[in-house]
XYZ file of C-alpha atoms in Angstrom:
731
model
C -25.864 2.832 -115.626
C -27.948 6.089 -116.905
C -31.457 4.016 -116.895
C -30.260 3.144 -112.313
C -29.692 7.267 -112.840
C -33.017 8.591 -114.129
C -34.660 5.731 -112.173
C -33.307 6.926 -108.570
C -34.131 10.410 -109.574
C -37.266 10.103 -109.682
C -37.887 8.683 -107.412
C -36.706 11.362 -104.999
C -38.776 13.435 -107.245
C -41.536 11.171 -106.389
C -40.581 11.833 -102.357
C -39.716 15.461 -102.609
C -43.007 15.917 -103.721
C -45.196 13.564 -101.551
C -42.895 15.096 -98.682
C -44.178 19.012 -100.216
C -47.447 17.846 -99.927
C -47.710 16.287 -96.616
C -46.275 19.488 -95.179
C -48.327 21.019 -96.528
C -52.170 19.333 -96.176
C -50.685 19.939 -92.422
C -49.774 23.590 -92.415
C -53.797 23.751 -93.380
C -54.775 21.423 -91.066
C -52.635 22.845 -87.913
C -54.165 26.136 -89.513
C -57.575 24.419 -89.301
C -56.939 23.169 -86.339
C -56.467 26.315 -84.445
C -59.564 28.015 -85.821
C -61.707 25.548 -84.862
C -59.906 26.444 -81.136
C -60.775 30.260 -81.826
C -64.017 29.701 -83.278
C -64.402 27.481 -79.537
C -63.386 30.664 -77.740
C -64.744 33.078 -79.056
C -68.422 30.600 -78.843
C -67.058 30.325 -75.374
C -66.955 34.598 -75.131
C -70.647 34.393 -76.188
C -71.509 31.835 -73.200
C -69.878 34.105 -70.416
C -71.592 37.343 -72.343
C -74.377 35.382 -71.553
C -74.016 34.558 -68.010
C -73.257 38.566 -67.439
C -77.232 39.352 -68.693
C -78.263 36.749 -66.492
C -75.535 38.828 -63.581
C -77.355 41.929 -64.662
C -81.474 40.472 -65.198
C -80.411 39.237 -61.363
C -79.663 42.466 -59.855
C -82.198 44.474 -61.834
C -84.778 41.921 -59.728
C -83.361 41.827 -56.937
C -83.928 45.067 -53.900
C -81.353 44.075 -51.711
C -78.737 45.911 -53.879
C -77.353 49.740 -54.929
C -74.532 51.062 -57.767
C -73.584 53.893 -57.635
C -72.782 55.622 -61.125
C -70.372 57.114 -63.103
C -70.929 61.164 -61.979
C -71.202 59.855 -57.856
C -75.188 59.844 -57.876
C -77.041 56.035 -56.061
C -79.360 54.222 -58.080
C -81.514 51.598 -56.066
C -82.156 48.359 -58.128
C -84.850 45.374 -57.813
C -88.728 46.286 -57.521
C -89.285 49.806 -56.077
C -92.360 49.227 -55.231
C -93.707 52.676 -53.208
C -94.813 51.577 -49.489
C -99.098 51.767 -49.161
C -99.295 49.977 -52.616
C -102.033 47.942 -52.233
C -101.502 44.184 -52.394
C -104.772 44.408 -54.833
C -102.647 46.610 -57.341
C -99.423 44.348 -57.142
C -101.442 41.339 -57.457
C -103.144 41.997 -60.500
C -99.509 42.642 -62.073
C -97.934 38.668 -60.942
C -101.471 37.055 -61.901
C -100.810 38.883 -64.987
C -97.270 38.278 -65.384
C -98.716 34.623 -65.321
C -101.420 34.485 -66.642
C -103.660 33.089 -64.515
C -107.366 33.823 -64.713
C -106.496 33.396 -60.539
C -104.952 34.412 -57.803
C -104.138 30.975 -55.587
C -105.106 31.393 -52.399
C -101.940 32.284 -49.322
C -99.574 29.212 -49.275
C -101.525 27.441 -51.996
C -99.503 25.125 -54.110
C -98.184 26.765 -56.754
C -99.673 27.121 -59.926
C -98.623 26.578 -63.201
C -97.704 30.061 -65.458
C -99.095 29.136 -69.353
C -95.768 29.791 -72.321
C -95.521 33.366 -72.377
C -96.726 32.411 -76.379
C -100.006 30.997 -76.230
C -101.959 33.889 -73.478
C -102.685 37.121 -75.019
C -100.562 36.960 -78.279
C -97.338 36.551 -78.393
C -94.997 38.120 -75.523
C -92.044 39.818 -78.089
C -95.011 40.761 -80.337
C -95.434 44.445 -78.546
C -98.885 44.804 -78.294
C -101.766 45.589 -76.707
C -103.028 42.539 -75.506
C -99.718 41.635 -73.823
C -97.814 45.135 -72.783
C -99.790 44.852 -69.770
C -97.799 41.481 -69.373
C -94.847 43.624 -68.093
C -96.916 45.732 -65.427
C -94.519 44.659 -63.036
C -91.272 45.663 -64.587
C -91.863 48.792 -66.612
C -93.851 49.846 -63.519
C -91.779 49.676 -60.191
C -87.952 48.579 -62.435
C -86.778 52.215 -63.697
C -85.005 52.860 -66.278
C -82.131 54.633 -64.751
C -81.149 51.252 -63.040
C -80.014 50.344 -66.131
C -76.659 52.246 -67.791
C -76.295 52.393 -64.604
C -75.258 48.047 -64.176
C -73.630 48.523 -67.829
C -76.689 48.373 -69.875
C -77.308 51.376 -71.874
C -80.911 51.131 -73.586
C -82.390 51.770 -77.004
C -83.021 54.896 -76.964
C -84.468 53.930 -80.700
C -86.888 52.179 -79.780
C -90.434 53.793 -78.364
C -90.416 51.722 -75.271
C -87.177 50.509 -74.792
C -87.471 49.533 -70.390
C -91.014 46.925 -72.258
C -88.320 45.602 -75.200
C -85.564 44.754 -72.832
C -88.608 42.553 -70.343
C -90.272 41.022 -74.029
C -87.611 40.173 -74.796
C -86.343 37.894 -71.603
C -89.581 36.158 -71.404
C -90.362 36.498 -75.033
C -91.729 32.750 -76.363
C -89.718 29.490 -77.381
C -88.756 31.051 -80.738
C -87.581 33.892 -80.932
C -84.386 32.429 -77.322
C -84.323 35.569 -75.023
C -82.443 38.805 -75.900
C -80.089 37.659 -78.296
C -76.738 40.016 -79.528
C -73.455 39.589 -81.181
C -70.076 40.919 -81.091
C -66.525 40.933 -81.945
C -63.856 38.092 -79.684
C -60.234 38.015 -81.081
C -60.172 37.749 -84.668
C -63.531 36.062 -84.498
C -67.319 36.493 -84.122
C -70.114 35.437 -81.872
C -73.419 35.055 -81.579
C -75.396 33.730 -78.377
C -79.333 34.374 -76.563
C -79.974 34.433 -73.174
C -83.475 34.349 -71.564
C -86.137 33.303 -68.993
C -88.853 30.728 -68.934
C -91.820 31.603 -65.764
C -92.740 28.256 -64.974
C -95.613 29.056 -61.778
C -97.372 31.638 -58.798
C -97.573 31.042 -55.540
C -98.269 33.253 -52.579
C -96.608 32.237 -50.159
C -98.800 34.122 -48.144
C -100.890 37.378 -48.102
C -98.772 40.059 -49.867
C -95.975 37.892 -50.691
C -95.716 36.026 -54.001
C -92.764 33.776 -55.106
C -92.228 33.651 -59.054
C -90.558 30.663 -60.234
C -88.300 30.780 -63.371
C -85.982 29.226 -65.567
C -82.886 29.248 -67.900
C -83.904 27.875 -70.794
C -80.771 26.587 -73.221
C -78.605 28.643 -74.567
C -76.819 28.279 -77.716
C -73.537 30.862 -78.059
C -71.647 30.244 -81.997
C -67.932 32.266 -82.788
C -66.765 31.781 -86.094
C -63.180 32.780 -87.227
C -62.594 32.539 -90.795
C -63.489 29.107 -92.033
C -64.049 26.794 -89.093
C -67.478 28.604 -86.488
C -68.190 25.705 -83.408
C -71.709 25.359 -81.032
C -72.212 25.390 -77.403
C -74.977 25.060 -75.807
C -75.495 25.232 -71.537
C -78.648 24.320 -70.112
C -79.313 25.637 -66.212
C -80.649 22.642 -63.998
C -81.435 25.462 -61.813
C -84.795 26.595 -60.496
C -84.980 30.192 -58.785
C -87.543 32.127 -57.364
C -88.558 35.566 -57.553
C -90.344 37.131 -53.653
C -92.066 39.977 -54.439
C -94.248 40.348 -51.108
C -93.981 42.605 -47.123
C -93.436 40.724 -44.500
C -96.168 40.374 -41.818
C -95.588 41.766 -38.520
C -96.253 38.771 -36.946
C -92.451 37.731 -38.085
C -91.663 39.452 -34.949
C -91.130 37.983 -31.350
C -91.052 41.630 -29.898
C -92.055 44.548 -31.182
C -91.937 48.118 -30.994
C -92.619 51.655 -31.581
C -92.554 53.312 -29.264
C -89.908 51.393 -26.362
C -91.407 53.062 -23.118
C -94.326 51.985 -21.430
C -95.286 55.746 -22.449
C -96.168 58.677 -23.534
C -95.678 59.988 -20.414
C -92.678 58.378 -19.545
C -91.262 58.818 -23.188
C -91.573 62.726 -23.194
C -89.713 62.688 -19.123
C -86.121 61.116 -20.922
C -86.388 62.621 -23.751
C -86.119 65.982 -21.530
C -84.145 64.195 -19.184
C -82.473 60.734 -20.594
C -80.644 60.150 -17.321
C -82.833 60.264 -14.530
C -85.807 58.489 -16.825
C -87.954 55.573 -16.687
C -86.899 53.512 -19.527
C -87.759 49.505 -20.348
C -84.784 47.538 -19.001
C -83.294 44.020 -20.712
C -81.691 42.515 -18.108
C -80.133 38.718 -17.304
C -83.401 37.478 -17.104
C -84.398 38.293 -20.664
C -84.917 36.524 -23.869
C -85.997 36.090 -26.573
C -86.287 33.153 -29.663
C -86.768 35.384 -32.520
C -86.836 38.720 -34.358
C -86.585 41.723 -32.023
C -86.970 45.758 -33.775
C -87.628 49.140 -31.972
C -87.999 52.135 -34.075
C -86.601 54.015 -31.086
C -83.141 52.205 -28.502
C -82.661 50.204 -26.087
C -81.377 50.193 -23.015
C -79.576 47.419 -21.842
C -78.252 46.293 -18.444
C -75.880 42.680 -17.716
C -75.896 39.921 -20.174
C -79.550 39.550 -21.999
C -79.805 36.666 -24.397
C -80.904 37.307 -27.929
C -81.375 34.192 -30.106
C -82.360 36.809 -33.157
C -81.658 38.871 -35.403
C -82.393 42.432 -33.207
C -82.677 45.560 -35.021
C -82.791 49.796 -34.048
C -83.596 52.627 -36.356
C -82.620 55.045 -33.358
C -86.013 57.671 -33.646
C -84.955 60.358 -31.168
C -88.641 60.000 -28.008
C -91.494 61.661 -29.338
C -90.665 61.201 -32.747
C -91.938 62.759 -35.791
C -92.098 61.171 -39.345
C -91.509 63.060 -42.504
C -90.996 61.109 -46.392
C -88.756 61.954 -48.801
C -88.727 61.703 -52.547
C -88.778 58.441 -52.815
C -92.518 58.155 -50.950
C -90.621 55.787 -48.408
C -91.633 57.206 -44.650
C -88.830 58.165 -41.408
C -88.430 59.408 -38.570
C -87.189 62.875 -37.566
C -84.043 63.096 -35.894
C -82.279 59.144 -35.091
C -79.599 58.421 -32.535
C -78.316 55.354 -33.349
C -76.656 52.937 -30.209
C -77.973 52.035 -26.747
C -78.157 52.604 -22.833
C -77.126 51.290 -20.886
C -77.649 51.936 -16.911
C -78.780 55.038 -18.407
C -76.272 56.296 -20.259
C -75.824 56.310 -24.518
C -73.492 54.480 -26.530
C -73.261 55.648 -30.292
C -74.066 52.472 -32.779
C -70.197 53.248 -34.251
C -69.241 52.653 -30.442
C -70.493 49.220 -30.064
C -70.651 48.100 -33.378
C -73.360 45.984 -35.863
C -72.239 43.002 -37.087
C -74.221 40.111 -39.124
C -73.010 36.926 -36.799
C -73.128 36.707 -33.236
C -71.402 39.766 -31.168
C -71.447 40.523 -27.207
C -70.178 44.145 -27.258
C -69.843 45.676 -24.144
C -72.053 49.039 -23.506
C -70.452 50.780 -20.203
C -72.963 53.139 -18.552
C -73.119 55.057 -15.635
C -70.735 54.510 -13.171
C -68.131 52.018 -14.314
C -70.779 48.893 -14.930
C -70.345 47.506 -18.364
C -74.105 45.924 -19.788
C -73.018 42.513 -22.042
C -75.367 41.590 -24.459
C -75.256 38.632 -26.296
C -76.907 39.066 -30.230
C -76.397 35.208 -31.336
C -77.721 36.360 -35.099
C -76.147 40.066 -34.913
C -77.230 42.795 -34.082
C -78.272 46.216 -36.958
C -78.362 49.256 -34.819
C -78.990 51.267 -37.882
C -81.795 49.668 -39.765
C -84.400 51.484 -41.735
C -88.006 52.983 -39.356
C -90.940 50.263 -39.866
C -94.307 51.960 -40.094
C -96.887 50.178 -37.588
C -100.421 49.927 -39.152
C -102.720 52.702 -39.006
C -105.374 51.819 -39.322
C -108.275 47.790 -39.813
C -109.333 48.605 -42.976
C -107.830 45.626 -44.105
C -108.875 43.450 -42.226
C -111.998 45.084 -42.246
C -112.744 44.376 -45.878
C -111.715 40.350 -45.483
C -114.564 40.531 -43.391
C -116.535 41.583 -45.125
C -116.121 39.417 -48.012
C -115.508 36.047 -46.482
C -115.124 36.570 -42.533
C -117.142 37.066 -39.612
C -117.503 41.454 -39.479
C -119.719 42.069 -36.596
C -120.172 45.974 -36.115
C -121.275 47.433 -32.558
C -119.021 45.342 -30.967
C -119.713 42.055 -28.084
C -119.948 41.326 -25.282
C -118.127 38.036 -26.034
C -115.725 36.028 -28.422
C -115.469 32.399 -27.558
C -113.633 29.991 -29.222
C -113.097 26.398 -29.451
C -113.073 23.147 -30.926
C -116.006 20.502 -31.935
C -115.201 17.061 -32.021
C -117.462 13.816 -31.465
C -117.118 14.310 -27.529
C -117.853 17.852 -26.802
C -120.947 19.721 -27.208
C -121.700 21.265 -29.557
C -120.622 18.026 -31.142
C -119.712 18.793 -35.415
C -121.361 19.183 -38.095
C -123.379 15.759 -39.918
C -119.972 14.200 -41.320
C -116.822 16.012 -39.642
C -114.817 14.485 -36.546
C -114.335 18.660 -35.887
C -114.283 22.326 -36.511
C -113.524 24.764 -35.390
C -116.542 26.479 -33.735
C -116.833 30.022 -32.755
C -119.553 31.849 -30.753
C -120.354 35.621 -30.255
C -122.516 37.463 -27.715
C -124.259 41.024 -30.156
C -127.134 42.751 -27.086
C -127.139 39.116 -25.359
C -128.430 37.722 -27.619
C -126.010 34.658 -29.017
C -125.050 33.132 -31.791
C -122.650 29.203 -31.843
C -120.856 28.541 -35.486
C -118.570 25.776 -36.869
C -116.174 25.984 -39.514
C -114.628 23.099 -41.539
C -111.435 21.776 -42.506
C -112.939 22.413 -46.196
C -113.456 26.386 -44.843
C -117.652 26.351 -44.987
C -119.469 26.919 -41.830
C -122.902 25.916 -40.077
C -124.356 28.178 -38.002
C -126.953 25.598 -34.270
C -129.961 26.193 -35.162
C -132.528 24.980 -32.446
C -129.756 22.438 -31.748
C -129.896 21.209 -35.066
C -126.333 22.610 -37.912
C -127.982 24.464 -40.624
C -126.034 26.095 -43.658
C -124.906 29.119 -43.625
C -124.608 31.777 -45.963
C -123.094 35.793 -44.893
C -124.815 38.863 -45.259
C -123.199 41.135 -47.156
C -125.535 44.316 -45.374
C -124.213 42.776 -41.990
C -121.670 40.419 -42.470
C -122.511 38.659 -40.653
C -123.140 34.861 -40.496
C -127.530 32.609 -41.261
C -129.271 29.860 -41.995
C -128.980 29.333 -45.679
C -132.616 28.045 -45.836
C -133.929 31.355 -44.108
C -135.499 34.492 -45.789
C -132.418 36.478 -45.172
C -130.323 33.557 -45.839
C -132.038 33.220 -48.937
C -131.963 36.295 -50.162
C -128.723 36.603 -49.904
C -128.404 33.603 -51.755
C -131.127 35.574 -54.082
C -128.974 38.408 -54.112
C -125.930 36.899 -55.638
C -123.835 39.158 -52.434
C -120.615 37.232 -51.327
C -118.455 37.213 -53.933
C -116.240 33.926 -52.261
C -118.812 31.904 -52.964
C -122.633 32.092 -53.584
C -123.509 28.466 -52.409
C -125.014 28.191 -48.598
C -121.501 27.002 -47.532
C -119.602 30.198 -48.582
C -116.167 29.678 -48.182
C -115.140 30.582 -44.257
C -111.395 32.710 -44.483
C -111.210 33.285 -40.888
C -110.855 36.264 -40.286
C -113.346 37.859 -37.535
C -113.257 41.959 -37.032
C -115.541 43.993 -34.209
C -116.324 46.940 -35.444
C -116.334 48.555 -31.261
C -118.895 51.805 -31.332
C -117.940 55.286 -33.563
C -118.910 58.138 -33.072
C -121.158 59.968 -36.247
C -117.127 61.528 -37.318
C -117.071 57.395 -37.809
C -113.485 57.727 -35.859
C -113.830 54.982 -32.671
C -115.915 56.198 -29.516
C -113.918 57.024 -26.775
C -114.017 56.317 -22.501
C -113.814 59.713 -19.981
C -110.318 59.016 -20.070
C -110.245 59.351 -23.562
C -109.253 55.418 -24.584
C -111.160 54.280 -26.867
C -113.697 51.745 -26.049
C -113.592 48.314 -26.011
C -114.185 46.888 -28.785
C -114.394 43.034 -27.154
C -115.380 42.657 -23.916
C -114.199 38.738 -23.381
C -112.512 36.867 -26.131
C -111.844 33.644 -24.497
C -111.396 29.910 -25.187
C -112.137 27.360 -22.993
C -111.384 27.190 -19.289
C -109.028 24.931 -17.596
C -110.473 21.680 -15.399
C -110.824 22.259 -13.114
C -110.079 26.053 -12.733
C -108.202 26.031 -9.769
C -105.351 23.957 -11.736
C -102.614 26.234 -11.604
C -100.609 25.454 -14.820
C -102.618 25.097 -18.134
C -101.666 21.561 -19.810
C -102.973 19.626 -22.479
C -105.498 17.630 -20.743
C -106.377 20.493 -18.240
C -106.729 23.025 -21.129
C -108.192 22.256 -23.786
C -107.688 23.975 -27.405
C -109.648 26.640 -28.509
C -108.155 26.741 -31.761
C -108.236 23.322 -34.211
C -105.654 22.351 -35.918
C -106.743 23.075 -39.684
C -107.369 26.463 -38.371
C -106.084 29.878 -39.249
C -107.481 33.023 -37.531
C -107.219 36.579 -36.704
C -109.409 38.413 -34.266
C -109.584 41.678 -34.638
C -111.188 45.068 -33.668
C -110.489 49.006 -33.899
C -110.965 48.774 -30.125
C -110.037 47.136 -27.200
C -109.283 43.433 -27.304
C -110.195 41.845 -23.602
C -108.985 38.279 -23.086
C -110.087 35.646 -20.365
C -108.231 32.913 -20.955
C -105.831 30.440 -21.802
C -106.004 30.676 -25.010
C -104.223 27.394 -26.706
C -104.116 26.140 -30.212
C -105.002 22.076 -31.244
C -101.061 21.102 -32.236
C -98.376 23.904 -31.291
C -95.810 23.560 -33.284
C -93.208 24.295 -29.778
C -94.535 23.013 -26.813
C -91.668 24.424 -24.360
C -90.996 26.927 -22.391
C -88.467 30.197 -22.728
C -85.740 28.131 -22.019
C -86.655 25.021 -23.713
C -88.481 25.712 -26.883
C -88.985 22.570 -27.799
C -90.177 23.268 -31.377
C -90.242 20.368 -32.585
C -93.603 20.684 -35.140
C -93.095 23.618 -36.809
C -95.213 22.143 -40.245
C -98.529 22.651 -37.872
C -101.352 25.052 -39.387
C -103.479 25.962 -36.693
C -102.607 29.219 -35.932
C -104.039 32.031 -34.141
C -103.927 36.438 -34.350
C -105.147 39.423 -31.885
C -105.073 42.462 -33.311
C -106.410 45.396 -32.335
C -105.842 49.198 -34.476
C -106.882 52.077 -31.747
C -106.898 49.785 -28.780
C -104.484 47.910 -26.436
C -105.104 43.915 -26.430
C -105.065 43.836 -22.795
C -104.277 40.275 -20.896
C -107.278 40.500 -17.771
C -104.950 39.757 -14.772
C -108.154 38.024 -11.998
C -107.355 40.362 -9.393
C -109.383 43.403 -11.579
C -111.526 40.482 -12.699
C -112.470 37.769 -11.495
C -113.354 34.237 -12.638
C -113.964 36.333 -16.517
C -109.777 37.083 -16.229
C -107.301 34.506 -16.525
C -105.883 31.877 -15.121
C -102.837 31.972 -12.640
C -100.148 30.600 -14.942
C -102.279 31.765 -17.803
C -101.174 29.724 -21.962
C -101.103 32.508 -24.238
C -100.514 31.227 -28.056
C -100.872 33.781 -31.083
C -99.619 36.780 -31.692
C -100.552 39.729 -30.225
C -100.527 43.916 -32.033
C -102.023 46.817 -30.994
C -101.031 49.802 -33.177
C -102.229 52.449 -31.664
C -101.940 51.397 -28.212
C -99.668 47.963 -25.532
C -100.416 44.531 -25.103
C -100.817 44.576 -21.271
C -101.944 43.236 -18.136
C -105.164 44.419 -17.336
C -103.832 44.941 -13.662
C -100.280 44.657 -14.139
C -99.896 47.211 -10.160
C -103.074 45.707 -8.748
C -102.651 42.081 -6.322
C -100.209 40.370 -3.912
C -97.005 41.549 -4.322
C -95.645 37.241 -4.234
C -95.207 36.132 -7.867
C -98.788 34.696 -7.283
C -99.570 34.323 -10.750
C -97.432 33.499 -11.944
C -95.905 33.398 -16.221
C -97.730 35.084 -19.361
C -97.316 31.988 -21.396
C -97.056 32.926 -24.655
C -95.610 31.101 -28.414
C -95.584 34.082 -30.779
C -95.186 37.150 -30.937
C -95.194 40.845 -29.242
C -96.727 44.052 -32.014
C -96.567 46.622 -29.733
C -96.744 50.341 -30.312
C -95.662 51.407 -26.651
C -94.261 49.156 -24.527
C -97.397 46.875 -23.177
C -96.365 46.028 -18.664
C -97.116 42.635 -17.588
C -96.092 42.710 -13.651
C -94.261 44.785 -11.124
C -90.752 43.920 -10.275
C -91.857 43.612 -6.076
C -94.285 40.603 -7.237
C -97.970 41.958 -8.221
C -98.626 40.474 -11.609
C -97.132 38.188 -14.597
C -93.986 37.593 -14.636
C -93.000 36.877 -18.996
C -91.635 33.119 -20.217
C -91.969 33.620 -24.329
C -90.890 31.281 -26.907
C -91.552 32.264 -30.107
C -93.113 30.641 -33.181
C -90.804 30.016 -36.256
C -93.726 29.256 -38.778
C -93.413 33.631 -38.579
C -89.379 33.308 -39.410
C -90.957 31.876 -43.337
C -94.048 33.505 -43.905
C -97.105 31.893 -42.215
C -98.779 34.233 -40.408
C -102.889 34.568 -39.381
C -105.170 35.783 -42.147
C -104.974 39.275 -43.154
C -102.687 39.879 -40.665
C -100.925 43.581 -40.982
C -97.329 44.008 -43.192
C -95.313 46.298 -43.254
C -95.583 48.925 -46.094
C -91.940 48.537 -47.605
C -92.214 46.124 -50.722
C -89.033 44.104 -51.297
C -87.563 41.979 -53.649
C -84.993 39.599 -54.097
C -83.636 35.974 -55.869
C -82.659 32.893 -54.512
C -82.164 29.790 -55.595
C -85.449 27.160 -55.880
C -83.947 24.333 -53.840
C -85.298 24.592 -49.716
C -82.944 24.161 -47.310
C -82.559 21.116 -45.010
C -84.617 24.050 -42.604
C -86.794 25.179 -45.399
C -85.565 28.859 -45.318
C -84.240 29.401 -49.826
C -80.476 30.651 -50.133
C -80.098 34.164 -51.240
C -78.663 34.143 -55.305
C -78.247 34.576 -58.913
C -79.135 33.273 -61.731
C -76.502 31.423 -63.361
C -75.918 28.678 -66.212
C -74.853 26.409 -63.748
C -75.618 23.739 -66.291
C -72.756 20.877 -68.365
C -71.608 22.037 -71.767
C -72.062 20.254 -74.990
C -70.385 21.838 -78.681
C -70.619 20.731 -82.651
C -69.582 22.175 -85.754
C -72.403 24.884 -87.374
C -72.748 22.681 -89.206
C -73.372 19.548 -87.130
C -76.897 18.413 -85.802
């Protein structure tokens, strides 16, 4: 009996000991699990902090935003590049940042950027070799943007801004920005940075830097428990830096009047004066902007964005403390039947809006802004000269001093005369007449240049002193080659860049000579393409109008004087083949492009009433972007001839950018009507070579994946990949 009791007591003791041990083990296991779970939360806090740093970087790089500090100061974010900064300066900085030997040509395939650690020394070691690579960011992203965005810089560092960007773009060994912090009862460490993958020059003044986010690692520690998280980001991002081309506009006017006299009359008497009026027959399919204000009647339709700066008539300009040019006085809003309505009363919108703008007599206009309207847009200054285009013509284009009496464009094929140079199925022909002598050039799809000598094509070279092309085998050509005068490619087939510059006669002080009426003299007396066959046809078709611009060619015809156009000018493969009502834009990927730019005169479309056979035909077809930065794009003879609409329309595929609004015809039927189709390619940055750009530089972050229409959405850089987690002692 006693033995039995002892055995039972022993068993009870064993059971109690075992139960206690199990309870203690359970408590320990629960505590460990709790600590591990907390470590997981702490590590996730580290990932969240990494995303916050990416949000900061996105805001620092994007000019579209501002931030207000605690003391009420408004700080601009993004690359604050002063207006008018030279393209070469920005290009040099972009090239240095990427670490490539030279920037690609506009619209070329992106160039890969070498790893930051392999070019010019290790980037995260501040040396004389690496410091300049960050100039784009350290020069144009202002230090006050950091604290305004909640990230005070370390003032103890000798170059805190440079140190920040050095860590962001550092090599893989240093993992970008690294830091630690506390979260609850634990601590975390994390890192985040950017990798620069490639650079693309999508237009003359537009650069695209493709960015990737390397894997972010975050660790969390609570007591003795640790967890690690790794987050990948498969999405790439585009940092787009540039300034828009004026080619992006369907219509741009600096002064929304016919001339200075009309503007002064409206300044003195706003009600009883002649204003440019958009009526129900008005239809624009691309962006429309004026630096002044619009006048509407009836129901005009605008398919693209519409904006006005609201500058008063005969405005002057000044520069503010940030270097931004602005007009002297503004009255944002619009007129309807010569009665003004303020912007506040009309309302702006980024989506479709059909406001009622009521004028005198009780009638109201209802313009349809299908893509929104902004009555408070920034003033956009026009360029004041054509120096960039003149320089481009000297460096691989065609420079023609003293102006030309005739400039012809045509496409050469085996069935034309002349036929293309040997070995080429097609060529772009450029003929010009100076001083009674005519020169015939041909450029090929690989940008080589040939000159016609004695009925045979000869390889040509550009002579630096004159800017013209000569037979490379001639004495002048041999001297040009020997002097290595062409910086682009000192060979007999030097590369042609597409810029043709006719320098109008100048005064002794270098200014453009003027005629008896004080107007700039002509730089190109007649720019033309092939004639219609037969010339009596009243409608231009591909069958009766040979193209002026080959399907591979991009040309920009420029002069500081007036440019006269005397024929149809058409593309071999136009992106759109319809009219304003039905544009039929089915080929947005074609590459032929023509710009016509007068820096100080007009772009004059010559009426046959005034110019006879040397003028434009009935229902003229012009496929080009037309620009006159101090004059107007107008029909020379718009108020001449019979008042019977017999001239038909000017069918324009492209855009019009002008200082004053040029007339094409009269409401009584004299002159031409307008039928404008917007070249949608210009909205994507495609433009004629060296076409003028706006002064203001911008920077924006976009997702690296294109939409179906080829556009890219704006974005914040994100950690959008999957998370992988493991214990601290696991690989």
